[in-house]
């Protein structure tokens, strides 16, 4: 609508929106602030907190004492690992469903999506026992495996939607130009699909990083990613707000940043196309 | 090189028999146009020849060899798609070189052929641009260039001009015809536009519901249509069809006369009242309500100054009446 | 496009994904079903006996079961209500012309990307803690007694935390849907004499209904599995005040080591989720047609 909106209206709306936005964002803001305070200051009243001195001491303590870096790397390895493996499996699958659709393709896709809807507790027991018996408890490999499986449907789905947007005629042209299947995928499909693949990778890394069921059930310390690490702070052990805040800020910062870039992918990936 | 024979070629999609059975001979160097209304199977037929679809029956021979089960890459054909289907992430040079790269040609030879094709098509200054930076006509030429470098046995064109505006269409039509004269390679061209068909073809194949209605040269189809469908499809504006007692007088079920073969005369045998009149300057088109004869379209000289409501008398030109029986077949 | 060559290739390329997911569906679930019919406790391994439907019986008759069921329902409905209504209002607000819309969007979307354990702990300690939390400080400043949220209103507190996390999701989806509204249709309606409220009722609401349904269905699937927030804040307590079916199954399986009982509970959770899933799949299926 290219009509003029009154400035008063715009101002009121802007004020309202910013207020609500800041209110919603406030907890995150508060974590960031508290992370830069000393423990003693962190528990004072809000005004005192704001005006007390800023310090890096909490960050230092977190990194030194609790081997934070190891947990961070666990999160990175698990998120990236499960995403990359999922991509390797999903790209050919999505390719065939998008470009050589059969009568059953739609049903197949729906079935894949339905596997995501199974509640995790439904298989908690066998997964725990299987992991225990195969020595996979508290192992990064085991966790990568589980996360790959639970996110595979979404990765396939997202790639499918992106592939479908590639004009089929271009692939036919490649075929006529003498490209075999491998060449077709390598020289034509993948370069054109890279934006879509990147978006899928982004969303999946975010989902894996934040996954808070299997990471809590199947790890204790060695392979524990950040979700478990933060959870271990839940037993009350006295004053620790500043350290918790510092640790939390470091844990959520990467994903917050990535998340800002992935809003469109979020809608595409998690509404399964039911909303455009 | 470039002789294609179709024997009893059939194509079904599930229970839909798109092409019940086609026999066709295409000679080396011919410019053949497949023409027909939407859904008549012309694009399907082209894709069967290309190998992008499997036949449900029958054989396709290319230069005497059975190509029915060969994949597209091995048939030695090149295709220009309606949407050009250029590789958006590659430069024009890489686009045109792609088939050569797939064939394993060495880089020097690739360059030579690409430059040669670019020169023929006036693309030499665009070689390093990407398709997104080109106009419709330029993209069209890149698509043709990509086809030329393969030195195929035949070129396949799938409605290549439909995405261009009218003026560009005329220019590209001529360019493709000139290309044919230069390269002398077989070209199979699909279009729904009968003007393109008439101007470009050596041989026209009129398709309707998957069946060949008639094969012949443009003038052949114009002068001697074999049935009602071809008669009504070829020629613009459409041929006039008259049924009833007037047709019976001429010993047939349907009488056909083209608008350009009806003269406005003082003593014409048919009379009517002008309904709509279109004055284009070069021609005048009249829609004449002729009572029991129905509505007749007449193409007259641009000087003719008749308007809505005017009474006219028309006479068909000598020897230009077409007669059809009750099954729509032409009576000679 | 679809030649015999590409079709065989296609089938080969889908198989890894299909096989993996098939195994993932059948093997663990099959094992759960099997365990649910055994009397199997991890503290006494090797003594499993057939228990028939006993586990199911005891799970349902567990004094924690009905509270857990009702808690699950209250949690899901509560979060849905807050996020759907809040999300719609927020989406409508964000769709209006304003300054700095991009930044407001970022502010509103952020909570979704915070990992559940972090958000739960932050709310528990920094806000709801009756001694040092922000709410406590605010109460004291107003001269009121600080309220121990997690002890006295555990479920409501958890609903608040989870709703905070999911509000961005609902808002984003509904905003996307709003922005896909056909402007030409709006213009046509305006020319037909429809005022802003009529346009809202007859054009916007029907268009949003579809998106709202999707939001509700998808969120329900995920909300049924809420776990980390409960583990980290209340551990299901006090008593069973904030135990959900998911948490109950976890407690039974890994805290009481009752594999048989936990499995039965797991199956019950699967059945519950399936009911919702059927509706969701129908909606998705309709969309895949187009």
mmCIF file of N, CA and C in Angstrom, chain A residues 77-160:
data_model
loop_
_atom_site.group_PDB
_atom_site.id
_atom_site.type_symbol
_atom_site.label_atom_id
_atom_site.label_comp_id
_atom_site.label_asym_id
_atom_site.label_seq_id
_atom_site.Cartn_x
_atom_site.Cartn_y
_atom_site.Cartn_z
ATOM 1 N N UNK A 77 30.678 -30.200 17.282
ATOM 2 C CA UNK A 77 30.873 -31.457 16.562
ATOM 3 C C UNK A 77 29.537 -32.156 16.342
ATOM 4 N N UNK A 78 28.731 -32.192 17.400
ATOM 5 C CA UNK A 78 27.463 -32.902 17.278
ATOM 6 C C UNK A 78 26.539 -32.213 16.284
ATOM 7 N N UNK A 79 26.444 -30.896 16.373
ATOM 8 C CA UNK A 79 25.547 -30.191 15.450
ATOM 9 C C UNK A 79 26.017 -30.327 14.016
ATOM 10 N N UNK A 80 27.276 -29.994 13.778
ATOM 11 C CA UNK A 80 27.796 -30.057 12.427
ATOM 12 C C UNK A 80 27.806 -31.488 11.906
ATOM 13 N N UNK A 81 28.273 -32.399 12.772
ATOM 14 C CA UNK A 81 28.368 -33.793 12.351
ATOM 15 C C UNK A 81 27.021 -34.349 11.911
ATOM 16 N N UNK A 82 26.019 -34.198 12.784
ATOM 17 C CA UNK A 82 24.719 -34.767 12.434
ATOM 18 C C UNK A 82 24.140 -34.076 11.206
ATOM 19 N N UNK A 83 24.369 -32.768 11.081
ATOM 20 C CA UNK A 83 23.849 -32.058 9.916
ATOM 21 C C UNK A 83 24.515 -32.536 8.638
ATOM 22 N N UNK A 84 25.840 -32.665 8.640
ATOM 23 C CA UNK A 84 26.530 -33.086 7.423
ATOM 24 C C UNK A 84 26.117 -34.496 7.010
ATOM 25 N N UNK A 85 26.049 -35.398 7.989
ATOM 26 C CA UNK A 85 25.639 -36.753 7.636
ATOM 27 C C UNK A 85 24.213 -36.738 7.084
ATOM 28 N N UNK A 86 23.342 -35.973 7.753
ATOM 29 C CA UNK A 86 21.960 -35.900 7.272
ATOM 30 C C UNK A 86 21.936 -35.383 5.839
ATOM 31 N N UNK A 87 22.757 -34.381 5.535
ATOM 32 C CA UNK A 87 22.778 -33.834 4.184
ATOM 33 C C UNK A 87 23.203 -34.891 3.173
ATOM 34 N N UNK A 88 24.262 -35.649 3.511
ATOM 35 C CA UNK A 88 24.748 -36.665 2.580
ATOM 36 C C UNK A 88 23.654 -37.675 2.250
ATOM 37 N N UNK A 89 22.871 -38.038 3.253
ATOM 38 C CA UNK A 89 21.788 -38.988 2.996
ATOM 39 C C UNK A 89 20.618 -38.305 2.312
ATOM 40 N N UNK A 90 20.358 -37.072 2.704
ATOM 41 C CA UNK A 90 19.126 -36.425 2.253
ATOM 42 C C UNK A 90 19.213 -35.864 0.848
ATOM 43 N N UNK A 91 20.395 -35.400 0.417
ATOM 44 C CA UNK A 91 20.473 -34.775 -0.903
ATOM 45 C C UNK A 91 20.052 -35.738 -2.016
ATOM 46 N N UNK A 92 20.597 -36.956 -2.073
ATOM 47 C CA UNK A 92 20.116 -37.859 -3.125
ATOM 48 C C UNK A 92 18.634 -38.169 -2.983
ATOM 49 N N UNK A 93 18.180 -38.363 -1.742
ATOM 50 C CA UNK A 93 16.766 -38.696 -1.532
ATOM 51 C C UNK A 93 15.879 -37.565 -2.037
ATOM 52 N N UNK A 94 16.191 -36.341 -1.632
ATOM 53 C CA UNK A 94 15.378 -35.198 -2.041
ATOM 54 C C UNK A 94 15.461 -35.008 -3.550
ATOM 55 N N UNK A 95 16.647 -35.254 -4.133
ATOM 56 C CA UNK A 95 16.815 -35.147 -5.582
ATOM 57 C C UNK A 95 15.806 -36.046 -6.278
ATOM 58 N N UNK A 96 15.803 -37.308 -5.881
ATOM 59 C CA UNK A 96 14.950 -38.230 -6.605
ATOM 60 C C UNK A 96 13.481 -37.915 -6.389
ATOM 61 N N UNK A 97 13.122 -37.459 -5.205
ATOM 62 C CA UNK A 97 11.712 -37.165 -4.971
ATOM 63 C C UNK A 97 11.276 -35.919 -5.712
ATOM 64 N N UNK A 98 12.213 -34.978 -5.889
ATOM 65 C CA UNK A 98 11.831 -33.733 -6.548
ATOM 66 C C UNK A 98 11.823 -33.877 -8.067
ATOM 67 N N UNK A 99 12.759 -34.671 -8.617
ATOM 68 C CA UNK A 99 12.905 -34.681 -10.065
ATOM 69 C C UNK A 99 12.378 -35.932 -10.747
ATOM 70 N N UNK A 100 12.237 -36.995 -10.003
ATOM 71 C CA UNK A 100 11.656 -38.186 -10.611
ATOM 72 C C UNK A 100 10.506 -38.620 -9.727
ATOM 73 N N UNK A 101 9.485 -37.789 -9.622
ATOM 74 C CA UNK A 101 8.407 -38.137 -8.696
ATOM 75 C C UNK A 101 7.621 -39.329 -9.204
ATOM 76 N N UNK A 102 7.349 -40.243 -8.309
ATOM 77 C CA UNK A 102 6.526 -41.376 -8.691
ATOM 78 C C UNK A 102 5.157 -41.189 -8.085
ATOM 79 N N UNK A 103 4.350 -42.229 -8.173
ATOM 80 C CA UNK A 103 3.004 -42.115 -7.616
ATOM 81 C C UNK A 103 3.056 -42.070 -6.096
ATOM 82 N N UNK A 104 4.109 -42.703 -5.550
ATOM 83 C CA UNK A 104 4.179 -42.819 -4.105
ATOM 84 C C UNK A 104 4.981 -41.717 -3.436
ATOM 85 N N UNK A 105 5.536 -40.820 -4.236
ATOM 86 C CA UNK A 105 6.447 -39.823 -3.674
ATOM 87 C C UNK A 105 5.795 -39.008 -2.571
ATOM 88 N N UNK A 106 4.597 -38.537 -2.839
ATOM 89 C CA UNK A 106 3.932 -37.700 -1.836
ATOM 90 C C UNK A 106 3.731 -38.491 -0.555
ATOM 91 N N UNK A 107 3.295 -39.739 -0.666
ATOM 92 C CA UNK A 107 3.089 -40.550 0.531
ATOM 93 C C UNK A 107 4.402 -40.760 1.277
ATOM 94 N N UNK A 108 5.458 -40.986 0.496
ATOM 95 C CA UNK A 108 6.762 -41.218 1.106
ATOM 96 C C UNK A 108 7.191 -40.011 1.923
ATOM 97 N N UNK A 109 7.020 -38.845 1.336
ATOM 98 C CA UNK A 109 7.399 -37.608 2.012
ATOM 99 C C UNK A 109 6.606 -37.435 3.296
ATOM 100 N N UNK A 110 5.310 -37.674 3.209
ATOM 101 C CA UNK A 110 4.471 -37.520 4.389
ATOM 102 C C UNK A 110 4.877 -38.512 5.471
ATOM 103 N N UNK A 111 5.208 -39.719 5.057
ATOM 104 C CA UNK A 111 5.609 -40.709 6.047
ATOM 105 C C UNK A 111 6.882 -40.264 6.751
ATOM 106 N N UNK A 112 7.833 -39.753 5.953
ATOM 107 C CA UNK A 112 9.081 -39.280 6.551
ATOM 108 C C UNK A 112 8.803 -38.189 7.577
ATOM 109 N N UNK A 113 7.934 -37.250 7.217
ATOM 110 C CA UNK A 113 7.621 -36.180 8.151
ATOM 111 C C UNK A 113 6.965 -36.741 9.403
ATOM 112 N N UNK A 114 6.151 -37.779 9.221
ATOM 113 C CA UNK A 114 5.441 -38.314 10.379
ATOM 114 C C UNK A 114 6.400 -38.941 11.380
ATOM 115 N N UNK A 115 7.576 -39.391 10.914
ATOM 116 C CA UNK A 115 8.499 -39.985 11.870
ATOM 117 C C UNK A 115 9.016 -38.942 12.847
ATOM 118 N N UNK A 116 8.946 -37.688 12.447
ATOM 119 C CA UNK A 116 9.411 -36.629 13.338
ATOM 120 C C UNK A 116 8.418 -36.423 14.469
ATOM 121 N N UNK A 117 7.195 -36.915 14.266
ATOM 122 C CA UNK A 117 6.173 -36.632 15.255
ATOM 123 C C UNK A 117 6.102 -37.667 16.345
ATOM 124 N N UNK A 118 6.948 -38.659 16.260
ATOM 125 C CA UNK A 118 6.921 -39.646 17.315
ATOM 126 C C UNK A 118 7.542 -39.040 18.567
ATOM 127 N N UNK A 119 6.865 -39.142 19.693
ATOM 128 C CA UNK A 119 7.423 -38.556 20.906
ATOM 129 C C UNK A 119 8.684 -39.300 21.331
ATOM 130 N N UNK A 120 9.679 -38.572 21.747
ATOM 131 C CA UNK A 120 10.961 -39.177 22.086
ATOM 132 C C UNK A 120 10.822 -40.181 23.230
ATOM 133 N N UNK A 121 9.938 -39.888 24.179
ATOM 134 C CA UNK A 121 9.811 -40.832 25.294
ATOM 135 C C UNK A 121 9.366 -42.196 24.838
ATOM 136 N N UNK A 122 8.722 -42.242 23.677
ATOM 137 C CA UNK A 122 8.252 -43.533 23.195
ATOM 138 C C UNK A 122 9.390 -44.504 22.951
ATOM 139 N N UNK A 123 10.574 -43.972 22.671
ATOM 140 C CA UNK A 123 11.702 -44.869 22.414
ATOM 141 C C UNK A 123 12.837 -44.603 23.383
ATOM 142 N N UNK A 124 12.542 -43.892 24.455
ATOM 143 C CA UNK A 124 13.587 -43.569 25.418
ATOM 144 C C UNK A 124 14.232 -44.833 25.966
ATOM 145 N N UNK A 125 13.395 -45.763 26.415
ATOM 146 C CA UNK A 125 13.912 -46.967 27.043
ATOM 147 C C UNK A 125 14.824 -47.772 26.124
ATOM 148 N N UNK A 126 14.340 -48.170 24.954
ATOM 149 C CA UNK A 126 15.232 -48.979 24.106
ATOM 150 C C UNK A 126 16.489 -48.223 23.700
ATOM 151 N N UNK A 127 16.355 -46.932 23.415
ATOM 152 C CA UNK A 127 17.534 -46.176 23.009
ATOM 153 C C UNK A 127 18.547 -46.154 24.138
ATOM 154 N N UNK A 128 18.075 -45.925 25.347
ATOM 155 C CA UNK A 128 18.989 -45.908 26.478
ATOM 156 C C UNK A 128 19.689 -47.254 26.613
ATOM 157 N N UNK A 129 18.891 -48.332 26.551
ATOM 158 C CA UNK A 129 19.475 -49.661 26.711
ATOM 159 C C UNK A 129 20.427 -50.007 25.567
ATOM 160 N N UNK A 130 20.017 -49.677 24.346
ATOM 161 C CA UNK A 130 20.887 -49.954 23.201
ATOM 162 C C UNK A 130 22.209 -49.216 23.349
ATOM 163 N N UNK A 131 22.102 -47.966 23.723
ATOM 164 C CA UNK A 131 23.308 -47.167 23.878
ATOM 165 C C UNK A 131 24.199 -47.752 24.961
ATOM 166 N N UNK A 132 23.561 -48.177 26.039
ATOM 167 C CA UNK A 132 24.346 -48.723 27.139
ATOM 168 C C UNK A 132 25.053 -49.978 26.695
ATOM 169 N N UNK A 133 24.300 -50.867 26.030
ATOM 170 C CA UNK A 133 24.881 -52.155 25.659
ATOM 171 C C UNK A 133 25.951 -52.028 24.576
ATOM 172 N N UNK A 134 25.858 -50.994 23.756
ATOM 173 C CA UNK A 134 26.865 -50.853 22.711
ATOM 174 C C UNK A 134 27.942 -49.839 23.084
ATOM 175 N N UNK A 135 27.958 -49.463 24.344
ATOM 176 C CA UNK A 135 28.989 -48.541 24.801
ATOM 177 C C UNK A 135 28.884 -47.166 24.178
ATOM 178 N N UNK A 136 27.650 -46.789 23.803
ATOM 179 C CA UNK A 136 27.505 -45.501 23.143
ATOM 180 C C UNK A 136 27.089 -44.392 24.093
ATOM 181 N N UNK A 137 26.805 -44.774 25.346
ATOM 182 C CA UNK A 137 26.399 -43.739 26.292
ATOM 183 C C UNK A 137 27.539 -42.747 26.465
ATOM 184 N N UNK A 138 27.170 -41.503 26.530
ATOM 185 C CA UNK A 138 28.165 -40.451 26.712
ATOM 186 C C UNK A 138 29.213 -40.482 25.610
ATOM 187 N N UNK A 139 28.793 -40.738 24.384
ATOM 188 C CA UNK A 139 29.720 -40.701 23.261
ATOM 189 C C UNK A 139 29.188 -39.734 22.217
ATOM 190 N N UNK A 140 30.113 -39.029 21.562
ATOM 191 C CA UNK A 140 29.673 -38.071 20.560
ATOM 192 C C UNK A 140 29.104 -38.793 19.356
ATOM 193 N N UNK A 141 29.711 -39.931 19.019
ATOM 194 C CA UNK A 141 29.239 -40.669 17.842
ATOM 195 C C UNK A 141 27.786 -41.064 18.010
ATOM 196 N N UNK A 142 27.469 -41.600 19.190
ATOM 197 C CA UNK A 142 26.092 -42.026 19.427
ATOM 198 C C UNK A 142 25.123 -40.874 19.283
ATOM 199 N N UNK A 143 25.497 -39.751 19.850
ATOM 200 C CA UNK A 143 24.606 -38.592 19.801
ATOM 201 C C UNK A 143 24.445 -38.092 18.371
ATOM 202 N N UNK A 144 25.557 -38.085 17.634
ATOM 203 C CA UNK A 144 25.461 -37.680 16.221
ATOM 204 C C UNK A 144 24.461 -38.572 15.502
ATOM 205 N N UNK A 145 24.542 -39.889 15.797
ATOM 206 C CA UNK A 145 23.613 -40.809 15.152
ATOM 207 C C UNK A 145 22.165 -40.466 15.445
ATOM 208 N N UNK A 146 21.850 -40.280 16.723
ATOM 209 C CA UNK A 146 20.457 -39.999 17.085
ATOM 210 C C UNK A 146 19.976 -38.699 16.467
ATOM 211 N N UNK A 147 20.802 -37.660 16.578
ATOM 212 C CA UNK A 147 20.369 -36.369 16.055
ATOM 213 C C UNK A 147 20.186 -36.412 14.543
ATOM 214 N N UNK A 148 21.059 -37.186 13.859
ATOM 215 C CA UNK A 148 20.877 -37.334 12.417
ATOM 216 C C UNK A 148 19.492 -37.891 12.134
ATOM 217 N N UNK A 149 19.120 -38.942 12.875
ATOM 218 C CA UNK A 149 17.848 -39.592 12.611
ATOM 219 C C UNK A 149 16.666 -38.679 12.894
ATOM 220 N N UNK A 150 16.709 -37.940 13.992
ATOM 221 C CA UNK A 150 15.516 -37.157 14.292
ATOM 222 C C UNK A 150 15.389 -35.941 13.379
ATOM 223 N N UNK A 151 16.493 -35.492 12.827
ATOM 224 C CA UNK A 151 16.399 -34.321 11.960
ATOM 225 C C UNK A 151 16.345 -34.663 10.479
ATOM 226 N N UNK A 152 16.612 -35.931 10.155
ATOM 227 C CA UNK A 152 16.603 -36.323 8.743
ATOM 228 C C UNK A 152 15.317 -35.916 8.018
ATOM 229 N N UNK A 153 14.127 -36.155 8.622
ATOM 230 C CA UNK A 153 12.905 -35.778 7.898
ATOM 231 C C UNK A 153 12.878 -34.299 7.520
ATOM 232 N N UNK A 154 13.294 -33.449 8.436
ATOM 233 C CA UNK A 154 13.240 -32.019 8.140
ATOM 234 C C UNK A 154 14.253 -31.654 7.060
ATOM 235 N N UNK A 155 15.437 -32.258 7.124
ATOM 236 C CA UNK A 155 16.448 -31.954 6.111
ATOM 237 C C UNK A 155 15.969 -32.395 4.729
ATOM 238 N N UNK A 156 15.427 -33.614 4.660
ATOM 239 C CA UNK A 156 14.906 -34.088 3.382
ATOM 240 C C UNK A 156 13.812 -33.152 2.891
ATOM 241 N N UNK A 157 12.910 -32.819 3.777
ATOM 242 C CA UNK A 157 11.787 -31.969 3.405
ATOM 243 C C UNK A 157 12.264 -30.627 2.864
ATOM 244 N N UNK A 158 13.169 -29.980 3.580
ATOM 245 C CA UNK A 158 13.616 -28.657 3.146
ATOM 246 C C UNK A 158 14.332 -28.726 1.807
ATOM 247 N N UNK A 159 15.218 -29.713 1.661
ATOM 248 C CA UNK A 159 15.927 -29.845 0.390
ATOM 249 C C UNK A 159 14.936 -30.104 -0.728
ATOM 250 N N UNK A 160 13.930 -30.929 -0.458
ATOM 251 C CA UNK A 160 12.898 -31.219 -1.447
ATOM 252 C C UNK A 160 12.249 -29.938 -1.938
#
